[in-house]
Amino acid sequence: MVEEKPKVAKLEKKKKVVDPVAASIDVASQEMITRATELGIETIFDRALSMKPCNIGVQGTCCKNCSMGPCRLPLPKGGIEGKDERKGLCGATANTIAARNFVRMIAGGAAAHSDHGRGVAEVFLAVARKETDLYKVKDFDKLLAVAGHLGVATTVEVDGEEVDRDMDEIVLETAEVALGEWGKTEGELLYAKRAPEARYELWKKQGVIPRNIDREIVEIMHRTHIGVDQDYKNLMKQGTRAAIADGWGGSMLATDLQDILFGTPYPVQSEANLGVMKEDHVNLIIHGHEPILSEMIVAVADTEEMIEYAKKKGAKGIQLSGICCTANEMLQRHGVPLCGTFLQQELAIITGACDAMVVDIQCIMQNIANVAECFHTKVITTHPIAKMEQESVIHIEFDEHHALEDAKRIVKMAIDNFENRKAEVMIPQHKAPVVAGFGVESVEYHLGGSFRGTYYTLNDNIINGRIRGVAGVVGCNNARTRHNEGHLAVVKELIKNDVLVLTTGCNAIACAMEGLLTPESAAVFCGPGLAEVCETVGIPPVLHLGSCVDNSRILLAATEVVKAGGLGNDISEWPVAGSAPEWMSEKAISIGHYFVVSGVYTVFGVTLPTSGAPVFHDYITKEFEKMYGGMWDVEIDPIKHAHMMIAHIDKKRKELGIDKARERVLMDMQSRQEMG
Ligand code: BF8
């Protein structure tokens, strides 16, 4: 194949050249960043170099909620001495401005997760009403469990006897009640009661139980309009309601309904990183978040008809792979390989081997269209709420009622494009094996055994100190930090110190690319206690729990630990911590906040948009612990970051009186070694 120069050379005027090793810790990404520079194609790594973030925005104290501003209230050099006199034109203080901005981020994140959930609920309702037979109920056990949580009867009394209710009726009522959670006119979020009883009672006492999902998000937009809520504590109260409505509402319903329709994940093997692409195959990359689209594409791409069609066009087959959370969804249910994280979406196109990138919603960079114009790659948008202005982008609106035809059209378009490859194909030869697909149910099975079926064994290992504690490490990539460096350093430090890690989102993909999602990695990276547990049970030390809406699985796993007993009555009492080392999205702030108010000490890397308002910052990083047992923290250094989490875990062990058990285990090991 003759190499053609890409059409667009966008770096000609650029002075600074990105250093690939400084930009990413991942060798495959470094190779593609180098390739982009050689070809003169601009990526996010170049833009991060040439465009600095606004210092006042970073501090969280720029208010642009009316046209008298933007009012900018930077923290004076040397901090505030005496009374903080800073004010916007309306008199809004730095605390009010930072809190408004913060809760608006929660609203944005909660809206994204929850609208995704609503989309799944609508498909579920279409299935229940038999308007489509393209999707079906796959997991009836989960359906019955969810029906129970939503107060839908699964049995009826006939002639004085309790008998199973008609399944079609259960499906329909469950779908209607579920969809009602977004906009019902009275009552409270039904899933709030899935939290430990003590947590539910605490939320009730604090007055933060959500009424319905949409209302809490809308109310944030109202309260943050000029001249409404001007008390940072009251604003955060509403932020808390919306975050609970996300984690224990929109996200949890998204996870549950996806499991009902597409199957509850169980461990599967696969591979991760750009090296999963194949030069002699049609490479179709699915990118975004809702599995409604990707499930259908996976089904269609696997048909004999499409494989034969690809062969006719000169390819050996069809290689599907995923970017962002769609990648996690397809991995956990079908073993489809992970192509990369958020920061690798442009790089996948720069391989020259991506025949089509089909996207739905969230975390899709508009620049993929510009990069694709340099190659033969077709970018296909599919969702009515997520289009792109570039003319080269094709829009094929995907709908559950004609999903099969849409998916066929998309897969065929990718196949037809295979023969149009122009530039030299250069796929980095780096990928790692992966075991993914852990959920609340499979963790229970693996750690509890098929007969026992409880979290008791996990609790037992926490109590005896082999497992020091559990961490949920999640979240994005951020082009302001070195790609994947923070993720991997935090996770490795935690498992080295016997902390079992539960991961989702782009952290999960980063861990996958590093080989941390394999049972074998335990012997290499873990402390002796965690290594022993992983070896005995045959699990990786880092458990892949899915996409970002699946952070709800972490909440439920934490609840199961409480229920299994011996580690306190609430999530805030047992040794657990949260982290997002490279966060960047509003969704991450919503997740962080529902972790915090669920009782989890949560550390963010990069920065928090609160530093310009020290009183507000102290409120969420210190005062919140007194109210909710969980609090925010921030630390950019990944090793310190991990040790702040470990210190919290040790504090909780001490409070539970199980710190001695851990010391005893270590002494025993040491004495054994001395004997040896
Ligand atoms: O929802 S971790 S960059 S892909 S926002 Fe986006 Fe962040 Fe990745 Fe999934 Ni989550």
mmCIF file with all atom_site columns, N, CA and C in Angstrom, residues 540-572:
data_model
loop_
_atom_site.group_PDB
_atom_site.id
_atom_site.type_symbol
_atom_site.label_atom_id
_atom_site.label_alt_id
_atom_site.label_comp_id
_atom_site.label_asym_id
_atom_site.label_entity_id
_atom_site.label_seq_id
_atom_site.pdbx_PDB_ins_code
_atom_site.Cartn_x
_atom_site.Cartn_y
_atom_site.Cartn_z
_atom_site.occupancy
_atom_site.B_iso_or_equiv
_atom_site.pdbx_formal_charge
_atom_site.auth_seq_id
_atom_site.auth_comp_id
_atom_site.auth_asym_id
_atom_site.auth_atom_id
_atom_site.pdbx_PDB_model_num
ATOM 1  N N  . PRO A 1 540 ? -8.065  -11.365 40.560 1.00 0.00 ? 540 PRO A N  1
ATOM 2  C CA . PRO A 1 540 ? -7.060  -10.296 40.480 1.00 0.00 ? 540 PRO A CA 1
ATOM 3  C C  . PRO A 1 540 ? -7.154  -9.396  41.720 1.00 0.00 ? 540 PRO A C  1
ATOM 4  N N  . PRO A 1 541 ? -6.065  -8.701  42.062 1.00 0.00 ? 541 PRO A N  1
ATOM 5  C CA . PRO A 1 541 ? -6.116  -7.787  43.212 1.00 0.00 ? 541 PRO A CA 1
ATOM 6  C C  . PRO A 1 541 ? -6.876  -6.505  42.890 1.00 0.00 ? 541 PRO A C  1
ATOM 7  N N  . VAL A 1 542 ? -7.124  -6.296  41.597 1.00 0.00 ? 542 VAL A N  1
ATOM 8  C CA . VAL A 1 542 ? -7.884  -5.131  41.151 1.00 0.00 ? 542 VAL A CA 1
ATOM 9  C C  . VAL A 1 542 ? -9.097  -5.689  40.399 1.00 0.00 ? 542 VAL A C  1
ATOM 10 N N  . LEU A 1 543 ? -10.276 -5.467  40.947 1.00 0.00 ? 543 LEU A N  1
ATOM 11 C CA . LEU A 1 543 ? -11.485 -6.072  40.367 1.00 0.00 ? 543 LEU A CA 1
ATOM 12 C C  . LEU A 1 543 ? -12.216 -5.058  39.497 1.00 0.00 ? 543 LEU A C  1
ATOM 13 N N  . HIS A 1 544 ? -12.428 -5.425  38.248 1.00 0.00 ? 544 HIS A N  1
ATOM 14 C CA . HIS A 1 544 ? -13.108 -4.578  37.270 1.00 0.00 ? 544 HIS A CA 1
ATOM 15 C C  . HIS A 1 544 ? -14.615 -4.669  37.507 1.00 0.00 ? 544 HIS A C  1
ATOM 16 N N  . LEU A 1 545 ? -15.222 -3.565  37.939 1.00 0.00 ? 545 LEU A N  1
ATOM 17 C CA . LEU A 1 545 ? -16.667 -3.575  38.217 1.00 0.00 ? 545 LEU A CA 1
ATOM 18 C C  . LEU A 1 545 ? -17.473 -2.869  37.140 1.00 0.00 ? 545 LEU A C  1
ATOM 19 N N  . GLY A 1 546 ? -16.803 -2.447  36.051 1.00 0.00 ? 546 GLY A N  1
ATOM 20 C CA . GLY A 1 546 ? -17.579 -1.935  34.931 1.00 0.00 ? 546 GLY A CA 1
ATOM 21 C C  . GLY A 1 546 ? -17.338 -0.481  34.596 1.00 0.00 ? 546 GLY A C  1
ATOM 22 N N  . SER A 1 547 ? -18.413 0.168   34.137 1.00 0.00 ? 547 SER A N  1
ATOM 23 C CA . SER A 1 547 ? -18.332 1.535   33.629 1.00 0.00 ? 547 SER A CA 1
ATOM 24 C C  . SER A 1 547 ? -18.594 2.523   34.769 1.00 0.00 ? 547 SER A C  1
ATOM 25 N N  . CYS A 1 548 ? -18.691 3.817   34.440 1.00 0.00 ? 548 CYS A N  1
ATOM 26 C CA . CYS A 1 548 ? -18.886 4.805   35.508 1.00 0.00 ? 548 CYS A CA 1
ATOM 27 C C  . CYS A 1 548 ? -20.257 4.721   36.167 1.00 0.00 ? 548 CYS A C  1
ATOM 28 N N  . VAL A 1 549 ? -21.326 4.382   35.416 1.00 0.00 ? 549 VAL A N  1
ATOM 29 C CA . VAL A 1 549 ? -22.606 4.203   36.120 1.00 0.00 ? 549 VAL A CA 1
ATOM 30 C C  . VAL A 1 549 ? -22.513 3.005   37.065 1.00 0.00 ? 549 VAL A C  1
ATOM 31 N N  . ASP A 1 550 ? -21.585 2.097   36.786 1.00 0.00 ? 550 ASP A N  1
ATOM 32 C CA . ASP A 1 550 ? -21.423 0.916   37.641 1.00 0.00 ? 550 ASP A CA 1
ATOM 33 C C  . ASP A 1 550 ? -20.689 1.223   38.945 1.00 0.00 ? 550 ASP A C  1
ATOM 34 N N  . ASN A 1 551 ? -20.361 2.475   39.190 1.00 0.00 ? 551 ASN A N  1
ATOM 35 C CA . ASN A 1 551 ? -19.887 2.813   40.537 1.00 0.00 ? 551 ASN A CA 1
ATOM 36 C C  . ASN A 1 551 ? -20.971 2.479   41.553 1.00 0.00 ? 551 ASN A C  1
ATOM 37 N N  . SER A 1 552 ? -22.210 2.387   41.065 1.00 0.00 ? 552 SER A N  1
ATOM 38 C CA . SER A 1 552 ? -23.298 1.933   41.940 1.00 0.00 ? 552 SER A CA 1
ATOM 39 C C  . SER A 1 552 ? -23.005 0.526   42.454 1.00 0.00 ? 552 SER A C  1
ATOM 40 N N  . ARG A 1 553 ? -22.269 -0.278  41.665 1.00 0.00 ? 553 ARG A N  1
ATOM 41 C CA . ARG A 1 553 ? -21.917 -1.629  42.144 1.00 0.00 ? 553 ARG A CA 1
ATOM 42 C C  . ARG A 1 553 ? -20.996 -1.522  43.365 1.00 0.00 ? 553 ARG A C  1
ATOM 43 N N  . ILE A 1 554 ? -20.127 -0.491  43.363 1.00 0.00 ? 554 ILE A N  1
ATOM 44 C CA . ILE A 1 554 ? -19.225 -0.312  44.511 1.00 0.00 ? 554 ILE A CA 1
ATOM 45 C C  . ILE A 1 554 ? -20.050 0.035   45.753 1.00 0.00 ? 554 ILE A C  1
ATOM 46 N N  . LEU A 1 555 ? -21.064 0.916   45.586 1.00 0.00 ? 555 LEU A N  1
ATOM 47 C CA . LEU A 1 555 ? -21.926 1.268   46.723 1.00 0.00 ? 555 LEU A CA 1
ATOM 48 C C  . LEU A 1 555 ? -22.621 0.021   47.269 1.00 0.00 ? 555 LEU A C  1
ATOM 49 N N  . LEU A 1 556 ? -23.100 -0.821  46.361 1.00 0.00 ? 556 LEU A N  1
ATOM 50 C CA . LEU A 1 556 ? -23.838 -2.005  46.818 1.00 0.00 ? 556 LEU A CA 1
ATOM 51 C C  . LEU A 1 556 ? -22.906 -3.054  47.420 1.00 0.00 ? 556 LEU A C  1
ATOM 52 N N  . ALA A 1 557 ? -21.694 -3.165  46.867 1.00 0.00 ? 557 ALA A N  1
ATOM 53 C CA . ALA A 1 557 ? -20.716 -4.097  47.461 1.00 0.00 ? 557 ALA A CA 1
ATOM 54 C C  . ALA A 1 557 ? -20.372 -3.625  48.875 1.00 0.00 ? 557 ALA A C  1
ATOM 55 N N  . ALA A 1 558 ? -20.212 -2.297  49.037 1.00 0.00 ? 558 ALA A N  1
ATOM 56 C CA . ALA A 1 558 ? -19.904 -1.746  50.366 1.00 0.00 ? 558 ALA A CA 1
ATOM 57 C C  . ALA A 1 558 ? -21.062 -2.018  51.329 1.00 0.00 ? 558 ALA A C  1
ATOM 58 N N  . THR A 1 559 ? -22.298 -1.973  50.816 1.00 0.00 ? 559 THR A N  1
ATOM 59 C CA . THR A 1 559 ? -23.476 -2.258  51.645 1.00 0.00 ? 559 THR A CA 1
ATOM 60 C C  . THR A 1 559 ? -23.516 -3.733  52.035 1.00 0.00 ? 559 THR A C  1
ATOM 61 N N  . GLU A 1 560 ? -23.138 -4.599  51.085 1.00 0.00 ? 560 GLU A N  1
ATOM 62 C CA . GLU A 1 560 ? -23.123 -6.040  51.382 1.00 0.00 ? 560 GLU A CA 1
ATOM 63 C C  . GLU A 1 560 ? -22.131 -6.354  52.496 1.00 0.00 ? 560 GLU A C  1
ATOM 64 N N  . VAL A 1 561 ? -20.993 -5.642  52.498 1.00 0.00 ? 561 VAL A N  1
ATOM 65 C CA . VAL A 1 561 ? -19.994 -5.843  53.554 1.00 0.00 ? 561 VAL A CA 1
ATOM 66 C C  . VAL A 1 561 ? -20.618 -5.505  54.911 1.00 0.00 ? 561 VAL A C  1
ATOM 67 N N  . VAL A 1 562 ? -21.349 -4.402  54.958 1.00 0.00 ? 562 VAL A N  1
ATOM 68 C CA . VAL A 1 562 ? -22.002 -3.993  56.215 1.00 0.00 ? 562 VAL A CA 1
ATOM 69 C C  . VAL A 1 562 ? -22.991 -5.081  56.645 1.00 0.00 ? 562 VAL A C  1
ATOM 70 N N  . LYS A 1 563 ? -23.776 -5.561  55.672 1.00 0.00 ? 563 LYS A N  1
ATOM 71 C CA . LYS A 1 563 ? -24.800 -6.570  55.995 1.00 0.00 ? 563 LYS A CA 1
ATOM 72 C C  . LYS A 1 563 ? -24.184 -7.880  56.493 1.00 0.00 ? 563 LYS A C  1
ATOM 73 N N  . ALA A 1 564 ? -23.003 -8.224  55.939 1.00 0.00 ? 564 ALA A N  1
ATOM 74 C CA . ALA A 1 564 ? -22.383 -9.505  56.315 1.00 0.00 ? 564 ALA A CA 1
ATOM 75 C C  . ALA A 1 564 ? -21.931 -9.505  57.772 1.00 0.00 ? 564 ALA A C  1
ATOM 76 N N  . GLY A 1 565 ? -21.743 -8.330  58.346 1.00 0.00 ? 565 GLY A N  1
ATOM 77 C CA . GLY A 1 565 ? -21.503 -8.237  59.783 1.00 0.00 ? 565 GLY A CA 1
ATOM 78 C C  . GLY A 1 565 ? -20.047 -8.209  60.203 1.00 0.00 ? 565 GLY A C  1
ATOM 79 N N  . GLY A 1 566 ? -19.823 -7.687  61.392 1.00 0.00 ? 566 GLY A N  1
ATOM 80 C CA . GLY A 1 566 ? -18.482 -7.682  61.985 1.00 0.00 ? 566 GLY A CA 1
ATOM 81 C C  . GLY A 1 566 ? -17.679 -6.439  61.669 1.00 0.00 ? 566 GLY A C  1
ATOM 82 N N  . LEU A 1 567 ? -18.207 -5.561  60.789 1.00 0.00 ? 567 LEU A N  1
ATOM 83 C CA . LEU A 1 567 ? -17.442 -4.368  60.408 1.00 0.00 ? 567 LEU A CA 1
ATOM 84 C C  . LEU A 1 567 ? -18.296 -3.101  60.554 1.00 0.00 ? 567 LEU A C  1
ATOM 85 N N  . GLY A 1 568 ? -19.097 -3.067  61.603 1.00 0.00 ? 568 GLY A N  1
ATOM 86 C CA . GLY A 1 568 ? -19.888 -1.863  61.876 1.00 0.00 ? 568 GLY A CA 1
ATOM 87 C C  . GLY A 1 568 ? -21.246 -1.897  61.220 1.00 0.00 ? 568 GLY A C  1
ATOM 88 N N  . ASN A 1 569 ? -21.987 -0.817  61.442 1.00 0.00 ? 569 ASN A N  1
ATOM 89 C CA . ASN A 1 569 ? -23.374 -0.767  60.960 1.00 0.00 ? 569 ASN A CA 1
ATOM 90 C C  . ASN A 1 569 ? -23.564 0.118   59.740 1.00 0.00 ? 569 ASN A C  1
ATOM 91 N N  . ASP A 1 570 ? -22.503 0.751   59.301 1.00 0.00 ? 570 ASP A N  1
ATOM 92 C CA . ASP A 1 570 ? -22.664 1.691   58.200 1.00 0.00 ? 570 ASP A CA 1
ATOM 93 C C  . ASP A 1 570 ? -21.392 1.683   57.344 1.00 0.00 ? 570 ASP A C  1
ATOM 94 N N  . ILE A 1 571 ? -21.515 2.171   56.101 1.00 0.00 ? 571 ILE A N  1
ATOM 95 C CA . ILE A 1 571 ? -20.368 2.200   55.188 1.00 0.00 ? 571 ILE A CA 1
ATOM 96 C C  . ILE A 1 571 ? -19.227 3.020   55.798 1.00 0.00 ? 571 ILE A C  1
ATOM 97 N N  . SER A 1 572 ? -19.578 4.063   56.526 1.00 0.00 ? 572 SER A N  1
ATOM 98 C CA . SER A 1 572 ? -18.546 4.946   57.097 1.00 0.00 ? 572 SER A CA 1
ATOM 99 C C  . SER A 1 572 ? -17.750 4.271   58.204 1.00 0.00 ? 572 SER A C  1
#
